[in-house]
GROMACS .gro file of C-alpha atoms in nm:
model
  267
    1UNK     CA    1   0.996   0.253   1.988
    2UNK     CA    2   0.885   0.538   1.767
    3UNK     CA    3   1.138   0.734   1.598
    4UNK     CA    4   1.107   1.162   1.540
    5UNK     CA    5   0.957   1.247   1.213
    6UNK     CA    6   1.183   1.335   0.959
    7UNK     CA    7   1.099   1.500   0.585
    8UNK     CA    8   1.215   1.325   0.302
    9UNK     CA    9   1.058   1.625   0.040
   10UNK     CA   10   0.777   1.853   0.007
   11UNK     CA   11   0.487   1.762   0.189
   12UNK     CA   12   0.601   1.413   0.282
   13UNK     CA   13   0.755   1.278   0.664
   14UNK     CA   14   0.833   0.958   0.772
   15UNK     CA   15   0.904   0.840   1.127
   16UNK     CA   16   0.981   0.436   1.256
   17UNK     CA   17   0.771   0.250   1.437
   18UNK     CA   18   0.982  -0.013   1.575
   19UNK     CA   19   1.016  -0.284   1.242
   20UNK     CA   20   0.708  -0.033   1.089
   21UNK     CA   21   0.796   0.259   0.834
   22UNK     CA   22   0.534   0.524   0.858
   23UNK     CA   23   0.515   0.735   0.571
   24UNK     CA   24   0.273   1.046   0.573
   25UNK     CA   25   0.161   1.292   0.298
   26UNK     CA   26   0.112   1.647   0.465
   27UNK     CA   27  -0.066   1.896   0.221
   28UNK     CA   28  -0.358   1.944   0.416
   29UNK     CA   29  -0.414   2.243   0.253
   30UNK     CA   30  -0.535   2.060  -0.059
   31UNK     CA   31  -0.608   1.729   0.162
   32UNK     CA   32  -0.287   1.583   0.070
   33UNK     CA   33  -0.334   1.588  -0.348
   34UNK     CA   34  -0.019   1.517  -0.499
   35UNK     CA   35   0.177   1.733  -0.709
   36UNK     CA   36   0.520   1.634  -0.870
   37UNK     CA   37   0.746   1.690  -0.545
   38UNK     CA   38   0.555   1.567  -0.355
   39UNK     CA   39   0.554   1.244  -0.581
   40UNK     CA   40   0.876   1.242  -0.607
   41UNK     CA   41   0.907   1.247  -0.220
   42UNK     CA   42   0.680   0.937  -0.173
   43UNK     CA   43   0.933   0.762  -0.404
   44UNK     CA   44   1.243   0.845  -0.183
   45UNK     CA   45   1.066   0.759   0.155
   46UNK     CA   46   0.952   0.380  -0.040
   47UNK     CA   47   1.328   0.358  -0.088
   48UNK     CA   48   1.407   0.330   0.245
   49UNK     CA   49   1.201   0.044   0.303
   50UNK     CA   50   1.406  -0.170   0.090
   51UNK     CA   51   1.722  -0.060   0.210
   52UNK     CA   52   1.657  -0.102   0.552
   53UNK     CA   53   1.711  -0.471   0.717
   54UNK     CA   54   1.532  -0.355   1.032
   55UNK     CA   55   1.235  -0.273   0.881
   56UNK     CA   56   0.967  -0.496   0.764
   57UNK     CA   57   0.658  -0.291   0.679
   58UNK     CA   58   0.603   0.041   0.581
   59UNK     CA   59   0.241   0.204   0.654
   60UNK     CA   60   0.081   0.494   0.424
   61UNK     CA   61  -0.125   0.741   0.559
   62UNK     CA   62  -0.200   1.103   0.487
   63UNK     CA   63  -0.221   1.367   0.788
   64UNK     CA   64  -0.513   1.580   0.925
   65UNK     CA   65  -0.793   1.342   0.848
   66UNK     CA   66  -0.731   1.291   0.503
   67UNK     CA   67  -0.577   0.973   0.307
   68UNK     CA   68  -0.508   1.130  -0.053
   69UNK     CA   69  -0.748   1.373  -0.278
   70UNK     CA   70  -0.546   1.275  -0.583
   71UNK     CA   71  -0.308   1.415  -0.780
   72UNK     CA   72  -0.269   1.818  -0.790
   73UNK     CA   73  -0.465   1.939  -1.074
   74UNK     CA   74  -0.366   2.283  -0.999
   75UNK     CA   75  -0.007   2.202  -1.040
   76UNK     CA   76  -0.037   2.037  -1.398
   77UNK     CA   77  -0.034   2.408  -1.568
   78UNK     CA   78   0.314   2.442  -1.372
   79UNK     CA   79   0.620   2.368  -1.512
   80UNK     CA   80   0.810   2.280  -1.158
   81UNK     CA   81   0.504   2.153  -1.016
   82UNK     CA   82   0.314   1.926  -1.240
   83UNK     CA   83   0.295   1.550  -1.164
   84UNK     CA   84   0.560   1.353  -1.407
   85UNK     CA   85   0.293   1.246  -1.731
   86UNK     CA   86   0.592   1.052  -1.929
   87UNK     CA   87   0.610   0.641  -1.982
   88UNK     CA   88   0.870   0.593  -1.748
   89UNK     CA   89   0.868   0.366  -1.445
   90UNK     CA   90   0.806   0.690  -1.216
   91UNK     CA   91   0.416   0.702  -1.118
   92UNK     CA   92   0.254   1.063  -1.144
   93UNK     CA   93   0.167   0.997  -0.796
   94UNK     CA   94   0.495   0.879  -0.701
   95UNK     CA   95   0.578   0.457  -0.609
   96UNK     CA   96   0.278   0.386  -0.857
   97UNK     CA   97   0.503   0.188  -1.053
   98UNK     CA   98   0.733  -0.025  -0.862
   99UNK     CA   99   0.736  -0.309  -0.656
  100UNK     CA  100   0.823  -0.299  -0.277
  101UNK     CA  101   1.032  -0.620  -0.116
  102UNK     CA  102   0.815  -0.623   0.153
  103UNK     CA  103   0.443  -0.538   0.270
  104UNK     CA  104   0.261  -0.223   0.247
  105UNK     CA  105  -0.041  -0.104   0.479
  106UNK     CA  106  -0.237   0.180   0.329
  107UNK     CA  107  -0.442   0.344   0.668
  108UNK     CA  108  -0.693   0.540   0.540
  109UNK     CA  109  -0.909   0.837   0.692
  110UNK     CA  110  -1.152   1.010   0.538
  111UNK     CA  111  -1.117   1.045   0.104
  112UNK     CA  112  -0.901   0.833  -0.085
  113UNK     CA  113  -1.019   0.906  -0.364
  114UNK     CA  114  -0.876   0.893  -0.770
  115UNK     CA  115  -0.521   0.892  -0.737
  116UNK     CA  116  -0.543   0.881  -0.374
  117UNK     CA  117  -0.731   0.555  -0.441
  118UNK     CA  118  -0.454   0.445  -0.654
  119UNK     CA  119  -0.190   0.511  -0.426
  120UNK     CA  120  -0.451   0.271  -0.137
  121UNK     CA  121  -0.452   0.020  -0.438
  122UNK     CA  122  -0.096   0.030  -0.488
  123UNK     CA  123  -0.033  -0.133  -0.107
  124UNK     CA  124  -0.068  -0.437  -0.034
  125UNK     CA  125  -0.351  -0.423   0.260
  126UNK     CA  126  -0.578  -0.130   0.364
  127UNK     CA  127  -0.711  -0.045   0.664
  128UNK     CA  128  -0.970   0.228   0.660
  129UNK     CA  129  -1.143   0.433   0.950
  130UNK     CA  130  -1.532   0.428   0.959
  131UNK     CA  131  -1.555   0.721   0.796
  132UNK     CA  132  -1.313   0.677   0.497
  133UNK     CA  133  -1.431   0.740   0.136
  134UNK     CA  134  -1.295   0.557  -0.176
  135UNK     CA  135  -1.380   0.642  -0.526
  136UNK     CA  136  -1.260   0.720  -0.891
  137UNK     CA  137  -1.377   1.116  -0.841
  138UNK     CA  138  -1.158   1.217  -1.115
  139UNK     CA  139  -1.435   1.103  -1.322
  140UNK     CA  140  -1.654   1.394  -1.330
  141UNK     CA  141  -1.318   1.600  -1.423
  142UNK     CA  142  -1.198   1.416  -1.708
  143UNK     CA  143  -0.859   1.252  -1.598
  144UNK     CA  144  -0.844   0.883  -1.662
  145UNK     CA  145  -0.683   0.674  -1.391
  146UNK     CA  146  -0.301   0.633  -1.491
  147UNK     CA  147  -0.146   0.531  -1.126
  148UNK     CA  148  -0.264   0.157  -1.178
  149UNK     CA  149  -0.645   0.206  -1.045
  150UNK     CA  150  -0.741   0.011  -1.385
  151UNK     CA  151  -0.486  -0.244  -1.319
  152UNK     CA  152  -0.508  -0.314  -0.970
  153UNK     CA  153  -0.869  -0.261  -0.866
  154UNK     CA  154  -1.049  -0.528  -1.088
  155UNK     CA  155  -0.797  -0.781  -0.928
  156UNK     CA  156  -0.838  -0.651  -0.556
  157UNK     CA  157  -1.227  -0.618  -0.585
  158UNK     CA  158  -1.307  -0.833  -0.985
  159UNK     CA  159  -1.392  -0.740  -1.287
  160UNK     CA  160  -1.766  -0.615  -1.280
  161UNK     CA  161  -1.744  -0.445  -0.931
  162UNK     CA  162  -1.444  -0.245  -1.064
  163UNK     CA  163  -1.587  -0.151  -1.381
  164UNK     CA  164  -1.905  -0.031  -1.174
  165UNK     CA  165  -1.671   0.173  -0.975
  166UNK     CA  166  -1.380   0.296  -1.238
  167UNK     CA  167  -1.703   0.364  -1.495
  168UNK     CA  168  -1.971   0.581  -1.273
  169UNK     CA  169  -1.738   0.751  -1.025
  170UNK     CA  170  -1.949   0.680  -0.724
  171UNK     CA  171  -1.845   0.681  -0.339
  172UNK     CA  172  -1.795   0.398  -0.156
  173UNK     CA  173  -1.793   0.369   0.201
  174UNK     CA  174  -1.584   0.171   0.468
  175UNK     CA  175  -1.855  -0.048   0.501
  176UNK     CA  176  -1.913  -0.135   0.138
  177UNK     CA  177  -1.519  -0.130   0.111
  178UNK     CA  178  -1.498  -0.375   0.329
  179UNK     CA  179  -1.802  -0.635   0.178
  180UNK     CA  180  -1.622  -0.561  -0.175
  181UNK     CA  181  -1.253  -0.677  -0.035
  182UNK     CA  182  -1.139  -0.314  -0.056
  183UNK     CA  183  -1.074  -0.292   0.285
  184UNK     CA  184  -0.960  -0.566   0.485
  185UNK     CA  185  -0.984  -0.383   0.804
  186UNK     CA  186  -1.270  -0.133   0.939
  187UNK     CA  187  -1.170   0.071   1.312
  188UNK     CA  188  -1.301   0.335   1.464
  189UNK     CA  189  -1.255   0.670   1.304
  190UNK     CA  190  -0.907   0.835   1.372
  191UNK     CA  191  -0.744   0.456   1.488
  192UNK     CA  192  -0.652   0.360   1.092
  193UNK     CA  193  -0.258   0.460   1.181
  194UNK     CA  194  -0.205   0.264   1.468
  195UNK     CA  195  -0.422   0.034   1.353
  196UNK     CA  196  -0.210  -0.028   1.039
  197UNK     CA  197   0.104   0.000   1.261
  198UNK     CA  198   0.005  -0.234   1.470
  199UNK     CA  199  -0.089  -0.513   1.156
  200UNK     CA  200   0.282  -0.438   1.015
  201UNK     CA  201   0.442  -0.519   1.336
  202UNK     CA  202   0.221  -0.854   1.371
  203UNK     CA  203   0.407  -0.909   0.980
  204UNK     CA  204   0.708  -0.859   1.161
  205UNK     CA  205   0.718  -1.120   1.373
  206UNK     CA  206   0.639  -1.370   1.112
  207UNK     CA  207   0.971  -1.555   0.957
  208UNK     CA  208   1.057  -1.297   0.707
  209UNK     CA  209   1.170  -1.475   0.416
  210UNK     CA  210   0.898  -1.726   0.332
  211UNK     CA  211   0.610  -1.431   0.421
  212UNK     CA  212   0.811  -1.212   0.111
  213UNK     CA  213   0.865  -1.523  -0.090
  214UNK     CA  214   0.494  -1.581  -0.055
  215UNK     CA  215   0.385  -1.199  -0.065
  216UNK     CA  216   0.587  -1.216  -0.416
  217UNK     CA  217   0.436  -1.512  -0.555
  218UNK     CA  218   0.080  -1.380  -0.488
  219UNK     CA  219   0.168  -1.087  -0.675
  220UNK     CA  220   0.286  -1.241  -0.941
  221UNK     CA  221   0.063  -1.462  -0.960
  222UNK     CA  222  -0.149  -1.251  -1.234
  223UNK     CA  223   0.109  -1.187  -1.413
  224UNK     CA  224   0.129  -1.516  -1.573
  225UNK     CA  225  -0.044  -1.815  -1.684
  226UNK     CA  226  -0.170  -2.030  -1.403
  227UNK     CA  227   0.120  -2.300  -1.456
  228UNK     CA  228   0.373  -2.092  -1.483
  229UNK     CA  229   0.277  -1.908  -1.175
  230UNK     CA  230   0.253  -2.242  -0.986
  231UNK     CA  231   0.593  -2.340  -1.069
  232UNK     CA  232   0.673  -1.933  -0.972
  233UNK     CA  233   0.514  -1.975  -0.632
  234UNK     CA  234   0.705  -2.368  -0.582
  235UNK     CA  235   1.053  -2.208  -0.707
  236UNK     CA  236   1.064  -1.857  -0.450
  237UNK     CA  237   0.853  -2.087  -0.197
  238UNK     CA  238   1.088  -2.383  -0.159
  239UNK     CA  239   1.425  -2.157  -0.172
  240UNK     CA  240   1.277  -1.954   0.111
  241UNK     CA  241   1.221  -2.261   0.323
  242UNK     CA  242   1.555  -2.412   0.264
  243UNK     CA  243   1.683  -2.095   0.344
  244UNK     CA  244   1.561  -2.083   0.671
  245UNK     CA  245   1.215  -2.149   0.701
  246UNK     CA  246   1.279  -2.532   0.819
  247UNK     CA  247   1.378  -2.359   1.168
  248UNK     CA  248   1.037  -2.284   1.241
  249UNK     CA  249   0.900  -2.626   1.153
  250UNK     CA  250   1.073  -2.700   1.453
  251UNK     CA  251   0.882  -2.455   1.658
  252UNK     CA  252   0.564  -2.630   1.549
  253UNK     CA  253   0.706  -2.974   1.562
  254UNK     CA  254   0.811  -2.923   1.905
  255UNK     CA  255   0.443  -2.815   1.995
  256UNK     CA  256   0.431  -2.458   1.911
  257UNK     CA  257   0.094  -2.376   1.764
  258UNK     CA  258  -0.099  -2.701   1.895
  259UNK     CA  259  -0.453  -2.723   1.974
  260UNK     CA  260  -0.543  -2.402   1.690
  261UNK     CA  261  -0.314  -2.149   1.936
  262UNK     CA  262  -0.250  -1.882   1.710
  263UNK     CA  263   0.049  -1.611   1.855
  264UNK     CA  264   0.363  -1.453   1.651
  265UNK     CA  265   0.674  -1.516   1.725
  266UNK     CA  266   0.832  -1.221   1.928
  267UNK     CA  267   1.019  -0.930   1.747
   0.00000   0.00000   0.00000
């Protein structure tokens, strides 16, 4: 059941979708850039996800046919407007720099594109319409990426494909998005949003605490050396299956699953 749209700050609205958290950036005006309230709004609607038992995804998507331009370059010569530039653990574009509990969908139509691309990087899946865009754009203006993009893309898509992309700027398009692990879903244009909604709601009907033990140990997982993320991934692993997880060995001892079926457990 979907829940009325509410604002959380200045060109940001979330609404539920059942276990899903929709979260949508609405400057359409300057195709949903980011300036620093805006920012500062997509931090305060991430909070929610967190604090929330109910839900169990959140989706991010940007209104009017656009996923993100960026950040706001017209708002860096303004004092109340300009995107936060300090070394802080608050992202110019907003969540850049933290790390959500549970699973993040970006759905993206049309550009996502410098920052906007950081902010697709920045979840943990992306879905993108046919007609979606990605690229470093900022490129040809000057501004280096500083939301993650040189962080996160070389481990989404590797080394020399990032590079390629970070280094020359260029557009890429659902379909090479999609070959390049960029995307890992391709609909029809103007289905990303349910699309996405309907992937987080398949996440919640998996067992919840071994899929987040698991979704943190695969994040982790490059932030350490390879043992020590193998003992990372045994340690979160193990206590989420003690915790719980056993239950649903059950299911599949008790025939659940034979034969290859494949179907999530009901919300």
């Amino acid at each position: 059941m979907s829940e009325q749209r509410t604002s959380v700050g200045p060109g940001v609205h979330v609404e539920r979708n059942g276990p899903v958290l929709v979260v949508t950036i609405d400057r359409q005006d300057v195709r949903n850039a980011v300036d620093g309230p805006t920012a500062s709004a997509l931090d305060a609607a991430f909070d929610r996800l967190d604090h929330d038992d109910d839900l169990a995804a959140a989706v991010l998507t940007g209104a009017g046919g656009t996923f993100c331009a960026g950040a706001d370059l017209h708002a860096l010569t303004e004092e109340d407007r300009r995107n936060r530039l300090e070394e802080t653990l608050d992202g110019p574009m907003g969540p850049t720099r933290r790390r959500t509990r549970k699973p993040t969908i970006a759905a993206v139509e049309g550009y996502a594109v410098a920052g906007g691309l950081e902010l697709a990087l920045w979840c943990d899946l992306r879905v993108a319409a046919e007609g979606a865009t990605f690229g470093v754009f900022c490129r040809r203006w000057g501004v280096p990426l500083i939301d993650g993009g040189t962080v996160r893309l070389p481990r989404v898509v590797g080394l020399g494909v990032a590079l390629d992309l970070i280094l020359t700027g260029r557009p890429v398009d659902a379909e090479e998005a999609l070959r390049i692990g960029l995307a890992n879903r391709v609909v029809p244009t103007g289905t990303a949003r349910d699309a996405a909604v309907a992937l987080g709601t398949l996440l919640a009907g998996f067992p919840r605490e071994t899929m987040l033990a698991d979704l943190d140990a695969a994040r982790r997982a490059f932030d350490a050396p390879l043992d020590e993320a193998l003992l990372a991934e045994h340690r979160s692993g193990t206590a989420a299956l003690l915790a719980g997880g056993a239950a649903d060995v059950v299911r599949f001892q008790a025939g659940d699953g034979r034969g290859g079926r494949f179907e999530a457990p009901p919300l």
